[in-house]
mmCIF file of C-alpha atoms in Angstrom:
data_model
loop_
_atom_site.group_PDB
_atom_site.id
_atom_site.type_symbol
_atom_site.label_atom_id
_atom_site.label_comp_id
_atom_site.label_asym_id
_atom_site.label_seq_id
_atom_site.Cartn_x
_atom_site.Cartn_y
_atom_site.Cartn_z
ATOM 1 C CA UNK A 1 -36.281 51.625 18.846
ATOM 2 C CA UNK A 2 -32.485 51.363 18.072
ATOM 3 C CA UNK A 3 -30.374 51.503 14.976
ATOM 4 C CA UNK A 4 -30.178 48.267 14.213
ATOM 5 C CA UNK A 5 -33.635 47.056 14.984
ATOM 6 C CA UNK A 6 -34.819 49.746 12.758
ATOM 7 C CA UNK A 7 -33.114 48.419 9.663
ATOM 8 C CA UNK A 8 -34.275 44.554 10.777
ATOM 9 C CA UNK A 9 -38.021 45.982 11.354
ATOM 10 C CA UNK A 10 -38.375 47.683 7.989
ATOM 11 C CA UNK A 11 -37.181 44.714 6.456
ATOM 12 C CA UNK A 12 -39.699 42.719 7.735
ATOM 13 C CA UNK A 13 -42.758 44.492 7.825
ATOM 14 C CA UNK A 14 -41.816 45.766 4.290
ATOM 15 C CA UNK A 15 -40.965 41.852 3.360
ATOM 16 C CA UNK A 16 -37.701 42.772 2.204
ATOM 17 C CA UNK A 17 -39.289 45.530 -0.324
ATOM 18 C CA UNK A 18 -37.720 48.151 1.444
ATOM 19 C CA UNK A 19 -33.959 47.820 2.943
ATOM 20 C CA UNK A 20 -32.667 50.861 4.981
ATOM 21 C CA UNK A 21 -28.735 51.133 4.456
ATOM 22 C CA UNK A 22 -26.906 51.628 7.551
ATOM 23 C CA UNK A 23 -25.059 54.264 5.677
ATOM 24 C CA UNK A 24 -28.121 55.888 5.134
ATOM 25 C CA UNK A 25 -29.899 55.482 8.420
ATOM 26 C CA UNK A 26 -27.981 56.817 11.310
ATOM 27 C CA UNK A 27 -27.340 60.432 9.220
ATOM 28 C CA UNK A 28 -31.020 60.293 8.919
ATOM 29 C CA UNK A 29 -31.623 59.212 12.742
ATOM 30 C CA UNK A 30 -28.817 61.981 13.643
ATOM 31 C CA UNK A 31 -30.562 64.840 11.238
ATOM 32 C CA UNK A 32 -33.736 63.941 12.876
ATOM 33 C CA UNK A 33 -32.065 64.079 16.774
ATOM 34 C CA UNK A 34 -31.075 67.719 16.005
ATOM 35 C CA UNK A 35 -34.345 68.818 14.678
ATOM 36 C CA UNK A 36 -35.796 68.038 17.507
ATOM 37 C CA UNK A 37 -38.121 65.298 16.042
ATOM 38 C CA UNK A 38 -36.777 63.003 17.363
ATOM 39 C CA UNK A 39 -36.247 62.208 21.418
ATOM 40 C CA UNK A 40 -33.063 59.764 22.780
ATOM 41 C CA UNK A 41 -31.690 57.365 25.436
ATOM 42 C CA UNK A 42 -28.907 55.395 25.974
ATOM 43 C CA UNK A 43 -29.641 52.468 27.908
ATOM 44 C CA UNK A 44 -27.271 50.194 29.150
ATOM 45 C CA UNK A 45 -27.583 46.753 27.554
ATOM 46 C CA UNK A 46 -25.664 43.313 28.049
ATOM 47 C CA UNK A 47 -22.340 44.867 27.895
ATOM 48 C CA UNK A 48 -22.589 47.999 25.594
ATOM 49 C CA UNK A 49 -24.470 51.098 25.562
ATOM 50 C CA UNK A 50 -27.676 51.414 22.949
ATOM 51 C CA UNK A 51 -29.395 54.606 21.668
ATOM 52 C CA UNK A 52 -33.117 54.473 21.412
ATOM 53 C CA UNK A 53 -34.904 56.863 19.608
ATOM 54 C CA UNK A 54 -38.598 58.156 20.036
ATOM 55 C CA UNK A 55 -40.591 60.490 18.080
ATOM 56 C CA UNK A 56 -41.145 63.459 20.484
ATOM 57 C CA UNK A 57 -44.561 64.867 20.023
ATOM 58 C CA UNK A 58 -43.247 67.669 17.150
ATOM 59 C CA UNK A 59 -42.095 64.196 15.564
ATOM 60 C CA UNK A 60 -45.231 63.066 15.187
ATOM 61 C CA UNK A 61 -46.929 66.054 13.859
ATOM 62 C CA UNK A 62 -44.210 66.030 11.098
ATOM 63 C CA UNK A 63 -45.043 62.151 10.365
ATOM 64 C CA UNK A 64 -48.498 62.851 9.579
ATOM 65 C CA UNK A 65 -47.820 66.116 7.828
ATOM 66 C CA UNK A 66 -45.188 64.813 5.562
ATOM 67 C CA UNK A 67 -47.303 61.715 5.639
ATOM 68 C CA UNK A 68 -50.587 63.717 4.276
ATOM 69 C CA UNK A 69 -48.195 65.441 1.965
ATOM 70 C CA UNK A 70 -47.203 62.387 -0.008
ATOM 71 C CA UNK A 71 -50.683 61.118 -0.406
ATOM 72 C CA UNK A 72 -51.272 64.277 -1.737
ATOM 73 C CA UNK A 73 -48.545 64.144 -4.524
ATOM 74 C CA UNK A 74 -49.800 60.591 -5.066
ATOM 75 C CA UNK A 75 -53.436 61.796 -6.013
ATOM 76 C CA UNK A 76 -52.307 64.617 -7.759
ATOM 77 C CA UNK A 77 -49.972 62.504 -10.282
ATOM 78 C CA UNK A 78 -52.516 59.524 -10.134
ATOM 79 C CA UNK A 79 -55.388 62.378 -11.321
ATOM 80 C CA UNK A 80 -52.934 63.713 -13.840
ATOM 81 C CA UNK A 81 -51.683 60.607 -15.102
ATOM 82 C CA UNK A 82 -55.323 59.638 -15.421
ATOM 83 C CA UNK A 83 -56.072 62.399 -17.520
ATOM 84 C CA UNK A 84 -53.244 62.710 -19.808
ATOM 85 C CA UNK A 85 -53.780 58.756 -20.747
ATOM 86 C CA UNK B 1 -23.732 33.683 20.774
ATOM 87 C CA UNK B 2 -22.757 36.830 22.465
ATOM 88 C CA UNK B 3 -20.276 39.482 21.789
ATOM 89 C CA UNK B 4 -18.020 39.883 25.251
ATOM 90 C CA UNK B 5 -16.599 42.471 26.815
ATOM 91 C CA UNK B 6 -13.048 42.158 25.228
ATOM 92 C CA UNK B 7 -14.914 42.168 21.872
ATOM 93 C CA UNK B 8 -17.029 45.398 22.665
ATOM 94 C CA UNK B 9 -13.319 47.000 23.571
ATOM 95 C CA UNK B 10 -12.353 45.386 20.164
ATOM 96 C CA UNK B 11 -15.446 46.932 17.915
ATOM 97 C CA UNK B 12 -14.381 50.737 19.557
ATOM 98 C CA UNK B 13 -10.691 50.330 18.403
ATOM 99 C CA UNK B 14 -12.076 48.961 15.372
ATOM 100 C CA UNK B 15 -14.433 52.457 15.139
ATOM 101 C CA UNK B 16 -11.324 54.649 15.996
ATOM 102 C CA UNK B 17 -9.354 53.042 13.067
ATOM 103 C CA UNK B 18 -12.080 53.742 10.715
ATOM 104 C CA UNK B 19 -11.606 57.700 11.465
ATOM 105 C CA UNK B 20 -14.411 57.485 14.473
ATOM 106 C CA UNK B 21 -12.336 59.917 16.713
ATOM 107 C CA UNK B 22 -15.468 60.337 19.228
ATOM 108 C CA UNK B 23 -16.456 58.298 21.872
ATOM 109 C CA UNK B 24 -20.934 59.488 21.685
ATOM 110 C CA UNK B 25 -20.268 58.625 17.871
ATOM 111 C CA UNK B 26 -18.626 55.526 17.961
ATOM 112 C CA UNK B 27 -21.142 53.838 20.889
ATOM 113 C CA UNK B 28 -23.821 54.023 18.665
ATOM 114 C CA UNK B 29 -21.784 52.510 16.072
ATOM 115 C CA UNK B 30 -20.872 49.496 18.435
ATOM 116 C CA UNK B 31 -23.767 48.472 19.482
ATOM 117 C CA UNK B 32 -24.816 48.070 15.705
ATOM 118 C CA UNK B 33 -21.988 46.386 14.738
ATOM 119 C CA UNK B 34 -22.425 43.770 17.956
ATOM 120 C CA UNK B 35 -26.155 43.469 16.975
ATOM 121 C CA UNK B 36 -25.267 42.575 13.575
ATOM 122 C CA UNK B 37 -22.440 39.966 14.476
ATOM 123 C CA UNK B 38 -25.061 39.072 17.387
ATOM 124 C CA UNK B 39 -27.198 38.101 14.034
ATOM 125 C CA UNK B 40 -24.743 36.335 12.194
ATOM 126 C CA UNK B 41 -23.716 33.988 14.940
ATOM 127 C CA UNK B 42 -27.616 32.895 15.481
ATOM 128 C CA UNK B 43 -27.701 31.973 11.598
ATOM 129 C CA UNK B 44 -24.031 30.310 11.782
ATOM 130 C CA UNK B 45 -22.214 30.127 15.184
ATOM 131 C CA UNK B 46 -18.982 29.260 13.238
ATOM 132 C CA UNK B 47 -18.539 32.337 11.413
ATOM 133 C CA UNK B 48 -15.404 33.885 13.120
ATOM 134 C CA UNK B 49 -15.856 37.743 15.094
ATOM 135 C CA UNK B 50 -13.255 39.408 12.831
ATOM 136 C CA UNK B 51 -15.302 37.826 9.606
ATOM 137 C CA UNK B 52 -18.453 38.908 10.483
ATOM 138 C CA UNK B 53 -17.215 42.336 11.839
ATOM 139 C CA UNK B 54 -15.681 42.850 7.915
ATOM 140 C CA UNK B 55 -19.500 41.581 6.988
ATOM 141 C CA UNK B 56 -20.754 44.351 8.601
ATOM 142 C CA UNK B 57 -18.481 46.895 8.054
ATOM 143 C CA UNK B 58 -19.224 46.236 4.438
ATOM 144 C CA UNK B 59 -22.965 47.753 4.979
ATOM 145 C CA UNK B 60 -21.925 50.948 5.698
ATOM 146 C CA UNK B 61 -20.792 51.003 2.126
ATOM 147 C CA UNK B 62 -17.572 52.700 0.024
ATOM 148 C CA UNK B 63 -17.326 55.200 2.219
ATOM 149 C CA UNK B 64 -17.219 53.019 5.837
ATOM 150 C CA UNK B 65 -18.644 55.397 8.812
ATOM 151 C CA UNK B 66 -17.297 59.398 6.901
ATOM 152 C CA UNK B 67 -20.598 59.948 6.170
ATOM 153 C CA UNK B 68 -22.201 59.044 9.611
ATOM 154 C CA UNK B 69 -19.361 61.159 11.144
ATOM 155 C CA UNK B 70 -19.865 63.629 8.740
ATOM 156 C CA UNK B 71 -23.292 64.235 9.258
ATOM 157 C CA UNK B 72 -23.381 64.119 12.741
ATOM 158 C CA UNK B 73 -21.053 66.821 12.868
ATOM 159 C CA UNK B 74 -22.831 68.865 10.547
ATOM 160 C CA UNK B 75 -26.454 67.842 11.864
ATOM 161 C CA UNK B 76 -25.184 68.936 15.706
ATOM 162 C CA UNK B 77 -23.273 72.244 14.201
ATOM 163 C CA UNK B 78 -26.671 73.063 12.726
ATOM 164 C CA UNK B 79 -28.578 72.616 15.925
ATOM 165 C CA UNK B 80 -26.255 74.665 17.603
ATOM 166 C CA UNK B 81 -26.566 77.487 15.703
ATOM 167 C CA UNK B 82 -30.563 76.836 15.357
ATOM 168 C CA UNK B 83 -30.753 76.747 19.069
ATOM 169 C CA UNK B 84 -28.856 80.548 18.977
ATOM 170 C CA UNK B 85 -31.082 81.993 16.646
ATOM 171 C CA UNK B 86 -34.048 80.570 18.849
ATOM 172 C CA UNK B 87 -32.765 82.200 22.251
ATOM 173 C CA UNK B 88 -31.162 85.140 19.979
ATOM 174 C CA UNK B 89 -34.697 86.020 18.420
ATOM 175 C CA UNK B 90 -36.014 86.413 22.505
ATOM 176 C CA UNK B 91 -34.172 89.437 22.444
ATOM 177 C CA UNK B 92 -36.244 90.887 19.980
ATOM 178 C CA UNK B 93 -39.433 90.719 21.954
ATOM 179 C CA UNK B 94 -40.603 91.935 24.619
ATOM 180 C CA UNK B 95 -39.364 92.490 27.491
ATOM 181 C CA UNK B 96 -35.771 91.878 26.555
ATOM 182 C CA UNK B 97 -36.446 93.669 22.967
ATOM 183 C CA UNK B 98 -36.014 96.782 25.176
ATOM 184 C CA UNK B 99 -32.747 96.585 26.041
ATOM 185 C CA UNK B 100 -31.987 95.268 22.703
ATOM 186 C CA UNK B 101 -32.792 98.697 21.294
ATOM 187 C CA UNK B 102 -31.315 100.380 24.173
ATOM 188 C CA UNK B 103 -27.949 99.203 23.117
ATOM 189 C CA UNK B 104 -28.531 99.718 19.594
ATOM 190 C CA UNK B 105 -29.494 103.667 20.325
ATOM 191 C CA UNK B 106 -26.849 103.955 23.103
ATOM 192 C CA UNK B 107 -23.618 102.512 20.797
ATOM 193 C CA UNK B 108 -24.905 104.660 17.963
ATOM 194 C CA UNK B 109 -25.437 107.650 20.327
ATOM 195 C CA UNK B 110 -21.701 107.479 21.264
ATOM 196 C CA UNK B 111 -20.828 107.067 17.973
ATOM 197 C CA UNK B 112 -22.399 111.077 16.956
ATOM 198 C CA UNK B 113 -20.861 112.029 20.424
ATOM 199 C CA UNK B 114 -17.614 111.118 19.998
ATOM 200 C CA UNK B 115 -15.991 112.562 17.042
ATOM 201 C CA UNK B 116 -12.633 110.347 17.073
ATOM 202 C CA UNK B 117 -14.233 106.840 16.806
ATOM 203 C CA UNK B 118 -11.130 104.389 17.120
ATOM 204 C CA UNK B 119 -11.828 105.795 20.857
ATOM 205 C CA UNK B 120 -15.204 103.492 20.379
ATOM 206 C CA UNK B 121 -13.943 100.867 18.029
ATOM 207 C CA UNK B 122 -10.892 99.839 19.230
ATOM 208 C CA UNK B 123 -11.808 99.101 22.841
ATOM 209 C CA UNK B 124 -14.884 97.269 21.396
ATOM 210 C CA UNK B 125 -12.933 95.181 19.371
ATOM 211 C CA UNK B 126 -10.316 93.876 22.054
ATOM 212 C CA UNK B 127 -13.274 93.037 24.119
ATOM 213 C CA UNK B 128 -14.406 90.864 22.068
ATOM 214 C CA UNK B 129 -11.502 89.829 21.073
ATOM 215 C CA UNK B 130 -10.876 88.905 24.404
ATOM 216 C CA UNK B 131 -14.006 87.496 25.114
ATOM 217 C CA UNK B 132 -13.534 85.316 22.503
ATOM 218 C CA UNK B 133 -10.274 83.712 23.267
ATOM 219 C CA UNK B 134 -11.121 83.763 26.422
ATOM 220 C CA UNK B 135 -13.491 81.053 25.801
ATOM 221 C CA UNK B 136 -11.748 79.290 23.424
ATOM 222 C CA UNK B 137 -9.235 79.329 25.982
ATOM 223 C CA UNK B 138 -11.597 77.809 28.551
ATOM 224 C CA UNK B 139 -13.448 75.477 26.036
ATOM 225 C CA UNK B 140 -9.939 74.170 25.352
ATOM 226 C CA UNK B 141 -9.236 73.101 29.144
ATOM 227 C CA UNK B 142 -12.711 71.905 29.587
ATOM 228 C CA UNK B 143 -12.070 69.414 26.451
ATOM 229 C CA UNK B 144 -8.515 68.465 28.061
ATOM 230 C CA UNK B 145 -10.304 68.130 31.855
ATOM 231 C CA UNK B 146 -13.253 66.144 30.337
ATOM 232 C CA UNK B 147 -11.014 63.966 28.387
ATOM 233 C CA UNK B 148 -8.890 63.341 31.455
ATOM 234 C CA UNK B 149 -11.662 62.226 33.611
ATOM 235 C CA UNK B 150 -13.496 59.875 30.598
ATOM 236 C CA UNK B 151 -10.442 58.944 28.780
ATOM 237 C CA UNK B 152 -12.480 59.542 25.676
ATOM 238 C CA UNK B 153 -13.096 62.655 23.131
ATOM 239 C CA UNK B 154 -16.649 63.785 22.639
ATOM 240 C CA UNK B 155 -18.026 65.288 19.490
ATOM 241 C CA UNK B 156 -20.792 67.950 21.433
ATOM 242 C CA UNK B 157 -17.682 69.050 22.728
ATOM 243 C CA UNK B 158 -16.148 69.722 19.445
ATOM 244 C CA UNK B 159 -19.531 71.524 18.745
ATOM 245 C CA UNK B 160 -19.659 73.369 21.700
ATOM 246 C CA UNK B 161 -15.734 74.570 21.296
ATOM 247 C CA UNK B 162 -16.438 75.551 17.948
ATOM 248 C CA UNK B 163 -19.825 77.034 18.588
ATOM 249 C CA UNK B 164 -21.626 75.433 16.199
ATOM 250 C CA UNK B 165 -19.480 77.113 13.712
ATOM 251 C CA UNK B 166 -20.359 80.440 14.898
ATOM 252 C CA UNK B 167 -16.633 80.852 15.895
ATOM 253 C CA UNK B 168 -15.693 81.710 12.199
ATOM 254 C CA UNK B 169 -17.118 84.809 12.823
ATOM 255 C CA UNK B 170 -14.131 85.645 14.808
ATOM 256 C CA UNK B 171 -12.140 85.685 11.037
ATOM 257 C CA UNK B 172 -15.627 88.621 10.007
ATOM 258 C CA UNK B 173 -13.932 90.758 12.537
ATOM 259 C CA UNK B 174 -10.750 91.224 10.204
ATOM 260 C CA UNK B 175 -12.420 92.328 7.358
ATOM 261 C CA UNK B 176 -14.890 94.820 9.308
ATOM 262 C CA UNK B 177 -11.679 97.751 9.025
ATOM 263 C CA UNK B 178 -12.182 97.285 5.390
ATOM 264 C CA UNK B 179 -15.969 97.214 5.369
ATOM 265 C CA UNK B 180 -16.013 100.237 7.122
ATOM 266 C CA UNK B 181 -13.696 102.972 6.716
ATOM 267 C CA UNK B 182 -11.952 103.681 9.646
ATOM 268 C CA UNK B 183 -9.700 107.284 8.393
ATOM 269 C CA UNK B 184 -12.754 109.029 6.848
ATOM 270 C CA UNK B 185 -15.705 110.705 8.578
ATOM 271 C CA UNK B 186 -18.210 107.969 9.007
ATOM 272 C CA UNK B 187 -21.560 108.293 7.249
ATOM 273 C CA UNK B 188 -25.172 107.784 9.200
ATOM 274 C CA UNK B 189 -25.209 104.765 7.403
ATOM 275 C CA UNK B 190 -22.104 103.403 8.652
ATOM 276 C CA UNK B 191 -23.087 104.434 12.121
ATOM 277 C CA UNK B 192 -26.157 102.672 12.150
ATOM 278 C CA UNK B 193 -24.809 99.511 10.412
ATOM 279 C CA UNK B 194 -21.686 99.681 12.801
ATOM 280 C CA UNK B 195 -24.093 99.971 15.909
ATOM 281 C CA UNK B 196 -26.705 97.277 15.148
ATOM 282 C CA UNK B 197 -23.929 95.042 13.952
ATOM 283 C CA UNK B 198 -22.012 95.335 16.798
ATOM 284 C CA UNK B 199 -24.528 94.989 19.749
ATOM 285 C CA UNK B 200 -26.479 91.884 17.189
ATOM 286 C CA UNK B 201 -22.635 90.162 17.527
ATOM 287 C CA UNK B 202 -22.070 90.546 21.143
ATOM 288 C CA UNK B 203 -25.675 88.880 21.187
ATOM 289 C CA UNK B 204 -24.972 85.706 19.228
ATOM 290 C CA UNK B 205 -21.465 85.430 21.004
ATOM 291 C CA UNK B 206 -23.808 85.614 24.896
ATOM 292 C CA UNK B 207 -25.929 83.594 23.844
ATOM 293 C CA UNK B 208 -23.695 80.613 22.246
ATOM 294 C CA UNK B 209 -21.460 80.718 24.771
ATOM 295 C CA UNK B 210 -23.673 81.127 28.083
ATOM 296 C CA UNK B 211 -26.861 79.618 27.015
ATOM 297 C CA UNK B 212 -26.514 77.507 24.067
ATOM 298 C CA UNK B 213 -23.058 75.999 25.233
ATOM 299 C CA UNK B 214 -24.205 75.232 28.551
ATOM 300 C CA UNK B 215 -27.695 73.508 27.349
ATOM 301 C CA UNK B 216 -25.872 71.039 25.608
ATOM 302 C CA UNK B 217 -23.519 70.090 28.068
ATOM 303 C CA UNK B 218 -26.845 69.142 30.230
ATOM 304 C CA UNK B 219 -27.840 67.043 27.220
ATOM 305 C CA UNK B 220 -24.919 65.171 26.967
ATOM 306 C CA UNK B 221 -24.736 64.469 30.340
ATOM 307 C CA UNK B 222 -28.454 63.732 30.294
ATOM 308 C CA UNK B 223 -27.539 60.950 27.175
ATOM 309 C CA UNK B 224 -24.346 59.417 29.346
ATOM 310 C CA UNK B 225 -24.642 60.177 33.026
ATOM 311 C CA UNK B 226 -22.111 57.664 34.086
ATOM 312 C CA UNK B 227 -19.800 60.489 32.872
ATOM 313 C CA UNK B 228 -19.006 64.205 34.668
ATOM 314 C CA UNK B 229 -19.176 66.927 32.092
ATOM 315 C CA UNK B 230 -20.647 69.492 34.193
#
């Protein structure tokens, strides 16, 4: 996926709960590039040059890691929260 | 609606206005700006280019595309010097970790040896000295050659010139006379810190400059091959 279709496909899956800032995204998508979790290409497209990126496969450990790790946190303050009530 | 070629031209002078100096930074930038306009003119084929451009501009927020520049920079600095410490830490395993140590016992060896040790330190120091600006000297050309043949600056070669930041360390090597002093007779201590600081810093600089450097060169060229950086 590129830049732009990232923002427009987070939007609409999310329903327009969650909106990506462009500011936001591309230090992200750039952070992500040089940690090696992410894989590009440029591909030429109509008249302009495009960046896709692709989780490489130390992406995708990462994603379920940090993924595992929230629903973690999530269960520990939902317990907590449960308990202090 | 599509955004034509004069407009592309148009969204990169647009990108160099807005402090966008290099040419792998601001294609990425295009393209999103173009898809967004792209957008606009589906919802409202009226809406004139330089209208929606300031639309989209305007998502970037206050502080326009500094912080994408910003952070690209620092995000490809940080790789660099990641990528040294990877192919540095090689040297400290086998089979390489042997000549590693060989060094390290052979400087400090010369340094018991030899009782007057500017006879050591001095021609150490101009050769890296040298070393040094001899490859800022060539990183320098390289940028001008490159830019020649593409017309256009690049950013990894802003990295690579700099390497990754590393090339601060150049500005260490004044202050070393003052770490260690130079008139009096030198301690063990000094000898060993002199001799596996010296030989670890001839490391980092061989492996920024001919493995590191190099490596990302091939990635660039890999990300735009329609261009000759190598």
């Amino acid at each position: 996926m590129y830049g732009y279709e990232i923002t427009q496909k987070v939007k609409e899956l999310t329903k327009g709960e969650l909106n990506i800032t462009e500011g936001a995204l591309y230090p992200s998508l750039h952070k992500l590039e040089a940690d090696g979790l992410l894989d590009v290409e440029m591909v030429k497209v109509d008249n302009r040059l495009r960046k896709y990126y692709k989780l490489t496969e130390s992406g995708t450990k990462e994603t379920e890691n940090k993924l595992e790790e929230l629903q973690n946190y999530l269960q520990t303050m939902q317990s907590l929260i449960g308990k202090l009530a | 609606m599509k955004i034509t070629e004069q407009q592309i031209q148009e969204l990169y002078t647009f990108t160099a206005k807005h402090y966008v100096e290099f040419y792998d930074v601001q294609t990425e930038l295009v393209d999103h700006l173009a898809n967004g306009i792209e957008a606009q003119w589906e919802e409202n084929p009226e809406v004139k280019f330089e209208d929606a451009l300031r639309i989209e501009f305007k998502k970037f927020g206050i502080y326009g595309f500094s912080d994408v520049v910003e952070q690209k920079y620092n995000a490809l600095s940080k790789h660099y010097r990641k990528q040294v410490y990877k192919y540095t830490k090689q040297y400290f395993k086998l089979p390489k970790i042997i000549l590693t140590l060989f060094s390290f016992w052979a400087l400090f060896k010369l340094l018991t040896v030899v009782e007057n040790k500017n006879y050591i330190v001095i021609p150490l120091f101009v050769f890296l000295f040298v070393y040094q600006m001899w490859y800022l000297i060539f990183e320098r050309k390289k940028r001008k050659k490159i830019k020649q043949l593409t017309g256009k600056d690049w950013l990894f070669q802003r990295i690579t010139f700099e390497l990754g930041g590393l090339v601060h360390c150049i500005n260490f090597m004044l202050y070393v006379p003052d770490l260690l002093n130079f008139n009096n007779p030198w301690s063990l201590r000094y000898q060993i810190i002199f001799s596996i600081g010296t030989v670890l810093y001839i490391l980092i600089l061989y492996v920024g400059v001919n493995i590191v450097t190099p490596k990302l060169r091939v990635q660039a060229q890999k990300q735009f091959p329609q261009f000759k950086f190598i």
